[in-house]
Short mmCIF file of C-alpha atoms in Angstrom, two decimals:
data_model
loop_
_atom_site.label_atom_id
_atom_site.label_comp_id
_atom_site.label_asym_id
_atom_site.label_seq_id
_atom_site.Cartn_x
_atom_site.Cartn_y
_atom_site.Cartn_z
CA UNK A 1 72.68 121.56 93.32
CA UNK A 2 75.52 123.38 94.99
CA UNK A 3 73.86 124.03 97.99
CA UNK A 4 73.26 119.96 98.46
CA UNK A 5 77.14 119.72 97.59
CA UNK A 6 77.87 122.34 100.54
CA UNK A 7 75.35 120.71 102.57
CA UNK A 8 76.49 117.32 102.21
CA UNK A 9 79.90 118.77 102.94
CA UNK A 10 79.29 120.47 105.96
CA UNK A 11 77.22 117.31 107.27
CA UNK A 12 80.21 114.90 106.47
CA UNK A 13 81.55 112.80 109.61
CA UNK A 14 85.04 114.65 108.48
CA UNK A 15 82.99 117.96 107.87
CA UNK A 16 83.80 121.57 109.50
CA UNK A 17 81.59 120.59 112.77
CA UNK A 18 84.61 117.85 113.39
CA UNK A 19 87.63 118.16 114.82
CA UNK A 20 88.18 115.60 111.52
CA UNK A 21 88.34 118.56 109.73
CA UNK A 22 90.00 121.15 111.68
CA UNK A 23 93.17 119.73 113.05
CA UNK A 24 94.20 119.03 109.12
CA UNK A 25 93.51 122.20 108.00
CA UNK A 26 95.59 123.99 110.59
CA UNK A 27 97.96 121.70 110.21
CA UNK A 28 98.88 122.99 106.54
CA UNK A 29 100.59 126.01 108.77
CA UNK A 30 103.35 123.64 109.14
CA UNK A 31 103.45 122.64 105.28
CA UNK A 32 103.44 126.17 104.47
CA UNK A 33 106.39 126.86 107.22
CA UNK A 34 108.26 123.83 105.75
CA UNK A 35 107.74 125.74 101.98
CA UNK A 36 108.51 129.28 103.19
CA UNK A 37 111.87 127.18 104.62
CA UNK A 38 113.13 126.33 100.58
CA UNK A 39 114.92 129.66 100.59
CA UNK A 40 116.72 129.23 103.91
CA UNK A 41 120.42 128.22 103.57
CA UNK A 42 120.92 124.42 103.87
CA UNK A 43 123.35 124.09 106.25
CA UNK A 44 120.70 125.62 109.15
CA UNK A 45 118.37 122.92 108.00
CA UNK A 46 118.23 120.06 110.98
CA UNK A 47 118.37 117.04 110.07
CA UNK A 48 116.11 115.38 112.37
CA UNK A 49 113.63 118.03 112.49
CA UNK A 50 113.06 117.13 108.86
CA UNK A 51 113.28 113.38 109.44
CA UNK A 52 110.03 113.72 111.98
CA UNK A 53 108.19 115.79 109.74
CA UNK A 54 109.00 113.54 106.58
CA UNK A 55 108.20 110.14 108.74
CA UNK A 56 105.17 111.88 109.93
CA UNK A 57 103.69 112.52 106.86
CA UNK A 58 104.25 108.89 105.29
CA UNK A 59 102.66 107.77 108.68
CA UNK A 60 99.14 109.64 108.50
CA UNK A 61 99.13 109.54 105.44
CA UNK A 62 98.41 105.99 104.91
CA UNK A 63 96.69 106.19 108.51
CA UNK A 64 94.43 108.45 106.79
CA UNK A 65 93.21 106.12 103.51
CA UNK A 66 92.48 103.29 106.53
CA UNK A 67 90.31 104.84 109.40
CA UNK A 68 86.83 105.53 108.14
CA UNK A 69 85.52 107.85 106.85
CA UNK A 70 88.60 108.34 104.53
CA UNK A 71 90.01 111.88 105.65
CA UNK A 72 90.80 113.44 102.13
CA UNK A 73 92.32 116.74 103.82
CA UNK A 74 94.38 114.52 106.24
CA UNK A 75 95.63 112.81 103.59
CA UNK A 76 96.57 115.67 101.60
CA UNK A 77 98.29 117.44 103.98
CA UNK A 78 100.47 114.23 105.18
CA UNK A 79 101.20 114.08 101.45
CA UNK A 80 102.50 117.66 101.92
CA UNK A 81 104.57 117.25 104.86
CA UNK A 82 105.95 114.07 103.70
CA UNK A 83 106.71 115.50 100.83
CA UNK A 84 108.69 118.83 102.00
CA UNK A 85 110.32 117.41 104.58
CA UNK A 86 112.26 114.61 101.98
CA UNK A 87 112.72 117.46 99.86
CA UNK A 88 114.47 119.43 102.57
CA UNK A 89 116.47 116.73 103.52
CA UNK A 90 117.57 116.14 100.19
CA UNK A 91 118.68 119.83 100.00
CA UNK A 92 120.84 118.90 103.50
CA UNK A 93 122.38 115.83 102.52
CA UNK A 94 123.21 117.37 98.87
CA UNK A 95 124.98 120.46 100.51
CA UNK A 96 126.86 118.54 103.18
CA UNK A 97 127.88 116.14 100.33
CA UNK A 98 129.60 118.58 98.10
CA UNK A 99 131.14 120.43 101.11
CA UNK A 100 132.97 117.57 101.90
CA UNK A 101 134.01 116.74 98.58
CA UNK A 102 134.93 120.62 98.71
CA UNK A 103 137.18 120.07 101.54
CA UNK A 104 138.66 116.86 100.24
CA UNK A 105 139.79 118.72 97.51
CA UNK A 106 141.19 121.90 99.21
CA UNK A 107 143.30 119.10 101.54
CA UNK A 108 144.31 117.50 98.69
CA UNK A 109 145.93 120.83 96.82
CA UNK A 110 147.62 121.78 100.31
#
């Protein structure tokens, strides 16, 4: 049984012999980059670095459900980029928020 599963998977029209399948799977490294980027400080996250890869994954990711055949790891990783990259700009827009309101007040005691 499991070696029909892996050979149905390896013969899939997204399977391993496609570039279907590899240009997703290396391009969790930039997922993973965006992740490994949660502990940076906010203020050296870019704003429209973030915007492209948070706009790129909404667009392949619903580009993904329509070609055929579906591309399940395409999919998944869009989700992931998408993902990040609103979460990162979240963290941007938060920080530059409250050091404005930061600054309003120190003008305001002077």
């Amino acid at each position: 049984m499991a070696a029909s599963k892996l050979q149905a998977f390896w013969n899939h029209p997204a399977g391993p012999k496609t570039i279907h399948f590899w240009g997703p799977t290396f391009k969790w490294v930039i997922s993973i980059a965006n992740v490994a980027d949660f502990s940076k400080p906010p203020e050296n996250i870019s704003y429209p670095h973030q915007c492209v890869v948070a706009c790129t994954g909404a667009i392949w990711s619903r580009y993904s459900l329509v070609i055929k055949p579906k591309n399940w790891n395409l999919f998944c990783v869009n989700l992931a980029m998408g993902a990040t990259g609103i979460y990162q700009l979240s963290r941007k827009y938060l920080h530059d928020r409250a050091s404005e309101t930061e600054k309003a007040v120190a003008v305001a005691e002077e």
